[in-house]
């Protein structure tokens, strides 16, 4: 009668399950299982070999076999004739070789095993729940023989226990993947990133750079093309980052990634990698029927130069990214110390303007736009001013950096529109001719499609005709406005049909080529002050002004020269045929009451001068 193994096997089972529950490592459990199996079957030498996902042998535990044997079989692909274990894994069934010296399965490996005094090998597959062979459990014998009944019982139990250990290990790996990897892209997540940063910082001689990467316009992609495209864009960018920087790219969340650049000691070295990443984004890709051009913006820091702890490095990299988003979208900006100052300045301007808006301390001032000889008021430009508690007045240029904040800009326009409308109503009521009032708009005013409604609610509601308004927009508003491309153009076209005029502000400061002039629906061009400043000093500026005046005459657009400070400038402009001017020479921006006095002094009450007419068809 065979010996009864049930009690010792029961104890083995308890011991292994306890080890699993207490979180023992997979390898330690395999080792324990082998040792216990060898204790129960003293004639056997036990080994557990894992099968890698690509079908290769990966010894896990073999406490009684020499390391060189395990090393020798590591990486051998499984197959129909690969010893006992490789064959068992391949066939998915147990393989008994009673004599390794003659069995053809062992021919190539015979010389590895016989010197160890082992003559037979019996291997059983260990399968996962879905039937895949994840490992093999092998018994080697010193004599040419097969397993006994007792040994079969032992191996049955061990195979079962080890399959539980494997499932447990897989579950843990899945949990680990969930905790440390981003599901959408497969990249390490923020938590892994923190670990990776830590590892680098505690290294003996830390030398690395950090790039933070932000996908431009992900929200727009999501909103206009759907989440499939948004997710596709994220995955595409992730893939390209991982190609350029293998094992070094992480997804921090949303549209934000980080890339750790090892062995990097200065900004030149970091810049090389940053450039490679930008280049990697230059090809379009297809997703869900759309052709998408991925675009990213990046900021970067170098350990030791821009900080030597994780928080500071990350913060400075974010500063650089933030700055890049403001000034160089689609490009890379390395961190510099004075970035902190300029960002801090913008933050403080945002706070100032935000508070002023909350407390209704923002008011419109008005600066006259005159016929170039100074004889006739052609209109006024409204300019935002902030009243401080001490009575001081801040000009818009003192909070200019805050105007690029979309929410601030939107609220600013709202409060300005209401007050400008009220002032215009009271001038009309007093019979004062006001003609045109220029209103400065920002990109944010075009994000929601309600500009028309906002204007008519502010002006038509109090009986001020829209034809009295000139909307001043810079080319950035045209170029950066919400897509599709011509949305801003469309909104302005509709408003022009209602009689509103449009002025292209700060002309000459941006990249606007003259072709833009023809494409943009504008009635008035405002030549930037910088040209007027230099006009009498340098020839190129004078030429630009001349050219513009010439061109605008041909396009039947009005030209206003901005920032005229001297009589000489005004005379020069008059000679060149410029009809309208604005600047301290004609009058500084003043509040509504002073504006009333200005109009009365200049025109008298109800002076009926014909308004600036629009010649271009809307
Ligand atoms: P802008 O639209 O180009 O306005 C003209 C700026 O030049 C004004 O500065 C005005 O005070 C100044 N200026 C006028 N004549 C002269 C001159 O002869 N010499 C000099 N040195 N400066 C002159 P301000 O009021 O500080 O406004 C700065 C900018 O802020 C404006 O430039 C405009 O872009 C923006 N802004 C002003 N008010 C508003 C507003 O209500 N909404 C929006 N979105 N932006 C505004
Ligand atoms: Ca303006
Ligand atoms: Ca301007």
XYZ file of C-alpha atoms and ligand atoms in Angstrom:
666
model
C 0.000 0.000 0.000
C 1.475 3.407 -0.982
C 2.338 5.723 1.906
C -0.378 8.223 2.819
C 0.827 11.711 1.944
C -2.353 13.540 2.797
C -1.313 14.949 6.146
C 2.116 16.368 5.122
C 0.582 17.676 1.876
C -2.109 19.388 3.857
C 0.583 21.068 5.957
C 2.422 22.099 2.769
C -0.738 23.618 1.409
C -1.307 25.635 4.569
C 2.283 26.826 4.621
C 2.247 27.991 0.993
C -1.124 29.722 1.285
C 0.100 31.522 4.387
C 3.183 32.651 2.533
C 0.963 34.009 -0.245
C -1.291 35.828 2.151
C 1.621 37.423 3.972
C 2.867 38.783 0.675
C 5.949 36.609 0.160
C 7.643 37.174 -3.146
C 6.812 34.858 -6.027
C 10.406 33.556 -6.211
C 10.502 32.859 -2.467
C 7.295 30.852 -2.702
C 8.698 28.830 -5.608
C 11.837 28.155 -3.610
C 9.850 27.092 -0.547
C 7.676 24.818 -2.625
C 10.737 23.104 -4.155
C 12.362 22.548 -0.763
C 9.217 21.111 0.769
C 8.639 18.874 -2.251
C 12.198 17.577 -1.927
C 11.620 16.886 1.765
C 8.483 14.897 0.948
C 10.151 13.072 -1.966
C 13.753 12.746 -0.842
C 14.905 11.049 -4.034
C 13.788 13.907 -6.272
C 15.569 17.127 -7.213
C 12.964 19.749 -7.834
C 12.852 22.757 -10.187
C 10.262 25.327 -11.198
C 10.740 27.020 -14.550
C 8.542 29.908 -15.631
C 7.626 30.290 -19.298
C 8.001 33.849 -20.515
C 5.177 35.380 -22.593
C 7.332 34.894 -25.697
C 7.716 31.181 -24.904
C 11.161 30.902 -23.342
C 12.440 29.080 -20.284
C 12.976 31.280 -17.234
C 14.081 29.227 -14.200
C 12.495 30.533 -10.994
C 13.643 28.084 -8.322
C 15.856 25.015 -8.206
C 17.445 25.026 -4.746
C 19.341 21.745 -5.264
C 20.605 22.442 -8.765
C 23.755 24.503 -9.407
C 23.261 28.043 -10.672
C 25.187 27.357 -13.882
C 22.550 24.815 -14.897
C 19.745 27.346 -14.470
C 21.811 29.904 -16.336
C 22.422 27.477 -19.176
C 18.749 26.811 -19.824
C 17.576 30.402 -19.358
C 16.076 31.842 -22.541
C 15.818 28.549 -24.473
C 12.612 28.651 -26.561
C 10.112 25.917 -25.752
C 9.389 23.387 -28.482
C 8.344 19.782 -29.258
C 11.817 18.440 -28.417
C 13.317 20.697 -25.773
C 14.178 18.454 -22.831
C 11.379 17.628 -20.421
C 10.338 21.127 -19.309
C 10.503 22.835 -22.723
C 8.507 19.989 -24.246
C 5.947 19.828 -21.428
C 5.427 23.581 -21.728
C 5.088 23.294 -25.481
C 2.647 20.360 -25.436
C 0.759 21.481 -22.351
C 1.062 18.020 -20.865
C 3.427 16.145 -18.582
C 6.563 14.652 -20.114
C 8.348 11.703 -18.491
C 11.891 10.989 -19.640
C 13.166 7.860 -17.898
C 16.653 8.048 -19.364
C 18.052 11.404 -20.415
C 21.146 9.768 -21.914
C 19.160 8.035 -24.656
C 15.941 10.031 -25.008
C 16.008 12.203 -28.173
C 14.216 15.049 -26.337
C 17.364 15.538 -24.320
C 19.971 15.085 -27.025
C 21.143 18.722 -27.083
C 21.014 19.116 -23.297
C 22.286 15.741 -22.135
C 25.765 17.030 -21.354
C 24.324 19.719 -19.110
C 22.477 17.319 -16.862
C 24.335 14.011 -16.709
C 27.470 15.527 -15.073
C 25.156 16.485 -12.178
C 24.409 12.778 -11.673
C 20.793 13.166 -12.802
C 19.469 10.473 -15.106
C 15.725 11.062 -15.484
C 13.367 14.051 -15.562
C 9.623 14.290 -15.267
C 8.059 17.662 -15.939
C 4.472 18.793 -15.459
C 2.945 21.982 -16.924
C 1.445 24.578 -14.580
C -1.383 26.395 -16.282
C -3.166 29.634 -15.621
C -6.936 29.796 -15.491
C -7.106 30.621 -19.180
C -5.135 27.466 -20.046
C -1.792 29.063 -20.858
C 1.288 27.210 -19.578
C 2.916 29.670 -17.198
C 5.531 27.371 -15.690
C 6.678 23.785 -15.372
C 7.295 21.752 -12.276
C 10.171 19.311 -12.726
C 11.381 16.295 -10.771
C 14.881 15.012 -11.615
C 15.998 11.549 -10.470
C 19.396 10.061 -9.913
C 18.232 6.746 -11.348
C 16.600 5.938 -14.666
C 12.956 5.830 -13.664
C 9.557 7.461 -13.676
C 7.508 8.918 -10.791
C 6.004 6.896 -7.971
C 2.370 7.195 -6.891
C 3.432 9.232 -3.877
C 5.463 11.560 -6.059
C 2.504 12.007 -8.377
C 0.365 13.037 -5.420
C 3.016 15.475 -4.240
C 3.454 17.035 -7.682
C -0.301 17.308 -8.175
C -0.545 19.332 -5.022
C 2.510 21.442 -5.857
C 1.237 22.202 -9.361
C -2.093 23.242 -7.950
C -0.497 25.414 -5.272
C 1.872 27.010 -7.696
C -0.906 27.812 -10.138
C -2.564 29.702 -7.276
C 0.713 31.510 -6.634
C 0.866 32.458 -10.322
C -2.698 33.818 -10.362
C -1.902 35.766 -7.250
C 1.243 37.134 -8.838
C -0.658 38.155 -11.976
C -3.269 39.905 -9.893
C -0.517 41.763 -8.086
C 1.141 42.686 -11.337
C -2.178 44.004 -12.612
C -2.625 46.051 -9.461
C 0.897 47.318 -9.804
C 0.238 48.236 -13.419
C -2.919 50.068 -12.375
C -1.090 51.895 -9.635
C 2.043 52.775 -11.578
C 1.086 52.918 -15.220
C -1.309 55.042 -17.174
C -4.042 52.900 -18.671
C -4.570 54.909 -21.836
C -0.942 55.176 -22.952
C 0.838 52.434 -21.029
C 3.402 55.010 -19.890
C 4.513 55.233 -16.249
C 2.117 57.500 -14.381
C 2.646 60.381 -11.964
C 3.389 58.054 -9.076
C 6.082 56.245 -11.067
C 7.405 59.609 -12.157
C 7.835 60.647 -8.520
C 9.743 57.428 -7.862
C 11.876 57.914 -10.947
C 12.745 61.473 -9.909
C 13.597 60.292 -6.418
C 15.913 57.567 -7.748
C 17.783 60.091 -9.827
C 18.085 62.663 -7.076
C 19.502 60.202 -4.549
C 22.018 58.842 -7.059
C 25.710 59.362 -6.224
C 26.293 62.027 -8.827
C 22.885 63.158 -10.082
C 22.955 64.365 -13.678
C 19.630 64.643 -15.417
C 17.218 67.047 -17.009
C 13.457 67.173 -16.880
C 11.141 68.211 -19.688
C 7.476 68.845 -19.019
C 5.371 68.470 -22.117
C 1.864 69.741 -22.718
C -0.324 68.898 -25.697
C -1.651 72.060 -27.326
C -5.356 72.278 -28.044
C -6.338 68.903 -26.628
C -9.548 70.435 -25.364
C -10.384 71.779 -28.784
C -9.680 68.351 -30.318
C -12.001 66.761 -27.762
C -14.708 69.358 -28.229
C -14.704 69.508 -31.984
C -13.706 65.998 -33.055
C -14.780 63.911 -30.097
C -13.086 61.928 -27.369
C -11.910 59.163 -29.660
C -9.729 61.715 -31.400
C -8.706 63.315 -28.081
C -7.615 59.919 -26.730
C -5.942 59.107 -30.031
C -3.997 62.355 -29.848
C -2.826 61.570 -26.311
C -1.762 58.076 -27.349
C 0.035 59.317 -30.422
C 1.995 61.932 -28.482
C 2.795 59.333 -25.791
C 4.069 56.904 -28.417
C 6.271 59.493 -30.065
C 7.677 60.611 -26.710
C 8.467 57.006 -25.814
C 10.193 56.552 -29.179
C 12.471 59.524 -28.603
C 12.978 58.812 -24.896
C 12.490 55.100 -24.177
C 11.734 54.298 -20.520
C 11.935 57.976 -19.669
C 8.537 59.373 -20.652
C 5.689 59.482 -18.142
C 2.120 60.704 -18.341
C 1.455 63.067 -15.470
C -2.228 63.396 -16.264
C -4.589 64.973 -18.778
C -2.526 66.491 -21.527
C 0.681 66.639 -19.501
C 3.759 64.450 -19.811
C 7.259 64.432 -18.370
C 10.478 63.190 -19.895
C 13.552 62.496 -17.775
C 16.771 63.002 -19.660
C 19.630 61.055 -18.111
C 23.299 62.026 -18.197
C 22.307 65.615 -18.879
C 24.347 68.360 -17.225
C 23.425 71.574 -19.017
C 20.735 73.292 -21.018
C 22.460 72.630 -24.342
C 22.201 68.900 -23.791
C 18.603 69.191 -22.699
C 17.810 71.379 -25.700
C 19.029 68.655 -28.050
C 16.497 66.187 -26.654
C 13.772 68.844 -26.618
C 14.432 69.574 -30.291
C 14.269 65.881 -31.121
C 10.874 65.695 -29.420
C 9.554 68.732 -31.276
C 10.769 67.181 -34.538
C 9.094 63.897 -33.639
C 5.762 65.735 -33.537
C 6.078 67.234 -36.983
C 4.264 64.483 -38.907
C 0.470 64.361 -39.031
C -1.401 61.149 -38.249
C -4.860 59.805 -39.031
C -7.429 59.177 -36.347
C -11.124 58.416 -36.648
C -11.281 59.881 -40.123
C -9.395 63.058 -39.245
C -5.843 64.002 -40.091
C -4.325 65.447 -36.955
C -1.160 67.432 -36.521
C 0.027 66.878 -32.966
C 1.485 69.969 -31.347
C 3.176 70.226 -27.989
C 4.730 72.922 -25.841
C 7.605 72.182 -23.465
C 9.487 73.619 -20.541
C 12.700 72.177 -19.143
C 15.071 72.220 -16.178
C 18.492 70.755 -15.433
C 19.317 69.235 -12.064
C 21.819 71.346 -10.181
C 21.264 74.441 -12.336
C 17.556 75.024 -11.834
C 17.099 73.227 -8.537
C 18.243 70.177 -6.661
C 15.072 68.854 -5.156
C 12.091 67.315 -6.879
C 9.577 70.004 -5.920
C 11.655 72.932 -7.051
C 12.675 71.249 -10.294
C 9.112 70.381 -11.095
C 7.883 73.853 -10.205
C 10.517 75.572 -12.320
C 9.845 73.251 -15.244
C 6.170 74.188 -14.919
C 7.086 77.872 -14.881
C 9.003 77.423 -18.115
C 6.089 75.507 -19.646
C 3.609 78.124 -18.515
C 5.765 80.821 -20.031
C 6.149 78.832 -23.252
C 2.353 78.487 -23.448
C 2.072 82.251 -23.208
C 4.739 83.269 -25.648
C 5.878 80.308 -27.737
C 3.196 77.706 -28.153
C 4.443 74.684 -30.007
C 8.018 75.291 -28.914
C 10.441 74.538 -26.107
C 11.420 77.092 -23.468
C 14.213 76.331 -20.994
C 13.797 77.639 -17.475
C 15.650 80.835 -16.523
C 15.705 82.537 -13.170
C 13.957 85.703 -14.376
C 10.998 83.665 -15.637
C 9.921 83.405 -12.044
C 9.877 87.198 -11.852
C 7.879 87.729 -15.015
C 5.376 85.053 -14.082
C 5.094 86.427 -10.579
C 4.506 89.856 -12.130
C 1.715 88.511 -14.310
C 0.163 86.759 -11.326
C 0.197 89.963 -9.343
C -1.316 91.899 -12.251
C -4.024 89.264 -12.534
C -4.732 89.656 -8.834
C -4.897 93.447 -9.121
C -7.259 93.405 -12.083
C -9.343 90.570 -10.692
C -9.882 92.463 -7.464
C -10.655 95.677 -9.301
C -13.249 93.852 -11.413
C -14.801 92.314 -8.316
C -15.008 95.702 -6.643
C -16.144 97.551 -9.768
C -13.105 99.772 -9.776
C -12.460 99.389 -13.501
C -13.601 102.396 -15.512
C -13.304 103.539 -19.121
C -11.132 106.486 -20.058
C -11.440 108.000 -23.515
C -8.735 109.199 -25.857
C -9.719 111.300 -28.875
C -9.080 110.183 -32.419
C -8.721 113.374 -34.466
C -8.523 114.438 -38.038
C -4.795 114.739 -38.576
C -4.931 118.549 -38.524
C -6.498 118.334 -35.093
C -9.607 120.156 -36.242
C -12.300 117.500 -35.915
C -12.992 114.810 -33.353
C -13.457 111.607 -35.322
C -14.200 109.564 -32.262
C -12.658 108.178 -29.123
C -10.914 105.012 -28.104
C -12.061 103.604 -24.804
C -9.201 102.464 -22.573
C -9.566 100.580 -19.323
C -8.343 102.206 -16.125
C -8.195 100.907 -12.574
C -9.065 103.202 -9.710
C -7.000 102.448 -6.614
C -8.140 103.167 -3.065
C -5.635 106.019 -2.756
C -7.184 107.752 -5.760
C -4.344 106.740 -8.073
C -5.323 105.506 -11.535
C -3.584 102.532 -13.139
C -3.472 102.375 -16.921
C -4.194 99.247 -18.895
C -0.542 98.867 -19.796
C 0.248 98.520 -16.099
C -1.814 95.331 -16.008
C -1.239 94.343 -19.619
C 0.121 90.894 -18.719
C -3.206 90.108 -17.045
C -5.171 90.817 -20.216
C -4.113 87.511 -21.743
C -5.955 85.651 -19.000
C -9.175 84.586 -20.729
C -11.510 84.873 -17.776
C -10.141 88.275 -16.740
C -10.332 89.568 -20.308
C -13.903 88.393 -20.677
C -15.048 90.088 -17.491
C -13.126 93.233 -18.380
C -14.966 93.528 -21.693
C -18.303 93.041 -19.931
C -17.756 95.804 -17.418
C -16.299 98.116 -20.034
C -19.204 97.569 -22.455
C -21.798 98.466 -19.838
C -20.059 101.643 -18.751
C -19.197 102.740 -22.289
C -22.848 102.263 -23.262
C -23.984 104.355 -20.296
C -21.518 107.132 -21.125
C -22.547 107.147 -24.790
C -26.206 107.281 -23.802
C -25.593 110.316 -21.644
C -23.605 112.076 -24.382
C -26.394 111.386 -26.851
C -28.913 112.678 -24.312
C -26.957 115.891 -24.017
C -26.884 116.236 -27.774
C -23.135 115.762 -28.019
C -21.827 114.268 -31.228
C -19.735 111.285 -30.319
C -19.507 109.451 -33.616
C -17.300 106.436 -33.001
C -16.099 104.773 -29.849
C -13.318 102.240 -30.183
C -13.573 99.189 -27.963
C -10.610 96.882 -27.405
C -11.437 93.177 -27.574
C -9.422 90.103 -26.641
C -9.292 86.575 -27.983
C -11.409 85.486 -25.026
C -14.308 87.567 -26.326
C -14.540 85.188 -29.278
C -14.397 81.925 -27.347
C -18.099 81.959 -26.623
C -20.287 82.701 -29.570
C -22.157 85.453 -27.795
C -20.307 88.628 -28.744
C -23.200 89.871 -30.861
C -25.631 89.296 -28.034
C -23.345 91.000 -25.509
C -22.984 94.039 -27.738
C -26.641 94.411 -28.473
C -27.551 93.836 -24.828
C -25.160 96.579 -23.776
C -25.793 99.129 -26.534
C -29.038 98.551 -28.377
C -30.760 98.024 -25.034
C -29.993 101.660 -24.116
C -30.645 102.937 -27.622
C -27.040 103.387 -28.724
C -26.774 102.284 -32.365
C -24.103 99.691 -33.125
C -22.873 101.822 -36.004
C -21.261 104.055 -33.398
C -18.870 101.260 -32.408
C -15.458 100.364 -33.731
C -14.200 97.023 -32.461
C -10.425 97.068 -32.137
C -8.794 93.681 -32.534
C -5.157 92.789 -32.994
C -3.983 90.239 -35.494
C -3.399 87.815 -32.621
C -7.139 87.755 -32.107
C -7.588 86.819 -35.750
C -4.808 84.243 -35.710
C -5.220 82.773 -32.210
C -8.962 82.943 -32.076
C -10.999 79.806 -31.619
C -11.007 77.473 -34.613
C -12.282 76.743 -37.146
C -10.016 79.301 -38.721
C -12.574 81.798 -39.838
C -14.773 81.871 -36.756
C -13.518 85.289 -35.640
C -13.825 86.506 -39.216
C -17.408 85.184 -39.360
C -18.437 86.891 -36.131
C -16.926 90.189 -37.236
C -18.529 89.930 -40.676
C -21.963 89.521 -39.131
C -21.358 92.485 -36.857
C -20.235 94.602 -39.790
C -23.499 93.831 -41.492
C -25.164 95.388 -38.457
C -23.098 98.532 -38.959
C -20.275 97.913 -36.494
C -16.819 98.848 -37.779
C -13.705 96.800 -37.215
C -10.200 98.161 -36.667
C -6.992 96.168 -36.943
C -5.077 97.361 -33.888
C -1.308 97.650 -33.390
C -0.686 97.045 -37.047
C 2.926 96.214 -37.824
C 3.891 94.710 -34.482
C 3.022 91.127 -35.207
C 3.588 88.819 -38.079
C 0.652 90.027 -40.110
C 1.697 90.092 -43.676
C -0.017 92.525 -45.942
C -2.060 89.617 -47.271
C -3.790 89.451 -43.893
C -5.023 92.944 -44.466
C -6.921 91.792 -47.472
C -8.295 88.673 -45.812
C -9.366 90.213 -42.496
C -12.692 92.027 -42.537
C -11.430 95.389 -41.331
C -12.483 98.962 -42.004
C -9.738 100.762 -40.134
C -6.035 100.117 -39.669
C -4.299 101.497 -36.624
C -0.575 101.890 -37.266
C 1.314 100.947 -34.138
C 2.916 103.662 -32.084
C 6.390 102.174 -32.533
C 6.427 103.205 -36.224
C 5.269 106.717 -35.429
C 7.960 106.921 -32.725
C 10.719 106.027 -35.183
C 9.234 107.542 -38.305
C 11.234 110.748 -38.165
C 14.379 108.935 -37.085
C 14.695 105.937 -39.340
C 13.908 105.433 -42.973
C 12.462 101.883 -42.798
C 9.757 102.980 -40.370
C 8.933 105.917 -42.600
C 8.704 103.584 -45.585
C 6.367 101.232 -43.749
C 4.079 104.109 -42.884
C 4.120 105.390 -46.452
C 3.455 101.951 -47.849
C 0.591 101.367 -45.475
C -1.034 104.668 -46.237
C -0.742 103.964 -49.923
C -2.114 100.456 -49.611
C -4.992 101.445 -47.371
C -6.055 104.106 -49.815
C -6.208 101.470 -52.514
C -8.135 99.095 -50.241
C -10.367 101.983 -49.201
C -9.534 101.473 -45.551
C -9.133 104.215 -43.019
C -5.783 104.603 -41.320
C -5.303 105.963 -37.840
C -1.752 106.744 -36.759
C -1.334 105.925 -33.062
C 0.900 107.528 -30.479
C 1.389 110.922 -32.107
C 3.239 112.981 -29.539
C 4.616 115.912 -31.494
C 3.451 118.443 -34.012
C 6.271 117.368 -36.321
C 4.909 113.854 -36.423
C 1.397 115.083 -37.126
C 2.621 117.338 -39.937
C 4.650 114.584 -41.522
C 1.698 112.227 -41.429
C -0.574 114.869 -42.898
C 1.877 115.359 -45.732
C 1.892 111.611 -46.423
C -1.877 111.733 -46.701
C -2.764 110.186 -43.341
C -6.202 111.385 -42.349
C -6.573 110.402 -38.709
C -4.356 110.503 -35.690
C -4.400 109.637 -32.027
C -1.877 110.391 -29.335
C -0.819 112.654 -26.502
C -0.342 115.481 -29.009
C -4.117 115.564 -29.579
C -5.159 114.495 -26.129
C -4.403 111.999 -23.398
C -6.951 109.440 -22.260
C -9.382 111.135 -19.848
C -12.398 110.080 -17.837
C -15.997 110.398 -19.040
C -16.639 113.795 -17.393
C -13.471 115.279 -18.856
C -14.442 113.788 -22.210
C -17.764 115.609 -22.052
C -15.932 118.873 -21.481
C -13.515 118.050 -24.302
C -16.347 117.503 -26.781
C -18.177 120.622 -25.716
C -15.028 122.714 -25.979
C -14.175 121.335 -29.392
C -17.536 120.951 -31.094
C -20.065 122.693 -28.984
C -23.305 120.981 -28.143
C -24.962 119.112 -31.001
C -22.252 119.990 -33.479
C -23.386 118.157 -36.570
C -20.328 116.908 -38.285
C -20.725 114.021 -40.686
C -19.481 110.766 -39.187
C -16.535 108.770 -40.406
C -18.141 106.689 -43.086
C -17.311 103.206 -44.066
C -16.522 102.888 -47.707
C -15.683 99.211 -47.877
C -18.679 96.953 -48.330
C -19.316 94.793 -45.286
P -3.835 100.072 -27.417
O -5.159 99.545 -27.811
O -2.789 100.126 -28.465
O -4.075 101.458 -26.769
C -3.229 102.561 -26.951
C -2.316 102.715 -25.792
O -1.357 103.709 -26.092
C -3.027 103.179 -24.539
O -2.363 102.633 -23.421
C -2.820 104.702 -24.588
O -2.904 105.298 -23.331
C -1.416 104.746 -25.131
N -1.151 105.996 -25.830
C -2.007 106.746 -26.545
N -1.379 107.800 -27.089
C -0.082 107.720 -26.701
C 1.067 108.544 -26.934
O 1.036 109.557 -27.614
N 2.245 108.136 -26.374
C 2.311 107.031 -25.606
N 3.496 106.710 -25.087
N 1.243 106.231 -25.364
C 0.052 106.591 -25.909
P -3.177 101.975 -22.252
O -4.452 102.654 -22.023
O -2.253 101.757 -21.115
O -3.554 100.582 -22.892
C -2.590 99.639 -23.202
C -3.189 98.507 -23.940
O -4.077 97.792 -23.113
C -4.049 98.922 -25.117
O -3.231 99.176 -26.209
C -4.923 97.738 -25.289
O -4.232 96.734 -26.002
C -5.117 97.278 -23.889
N -6.408 97.760 -23.389
C -6.737 98.978 -22.917
N -8.026 99.012 -22.550
C -8.539 97.798 -22.822
C -9.833 97.215 -22.666
O -10.814 97.818 -22.227
N -9.976 95.905 -23.049
C -8.933 95.214 -23.563
N -9.154 93.937 -23.916
N -7.709 95.737 -23.712
C -7.510 97.009 -23.349
Ca -6.650 99.799 -29.243
Ca -2.957 100.130 -30.585
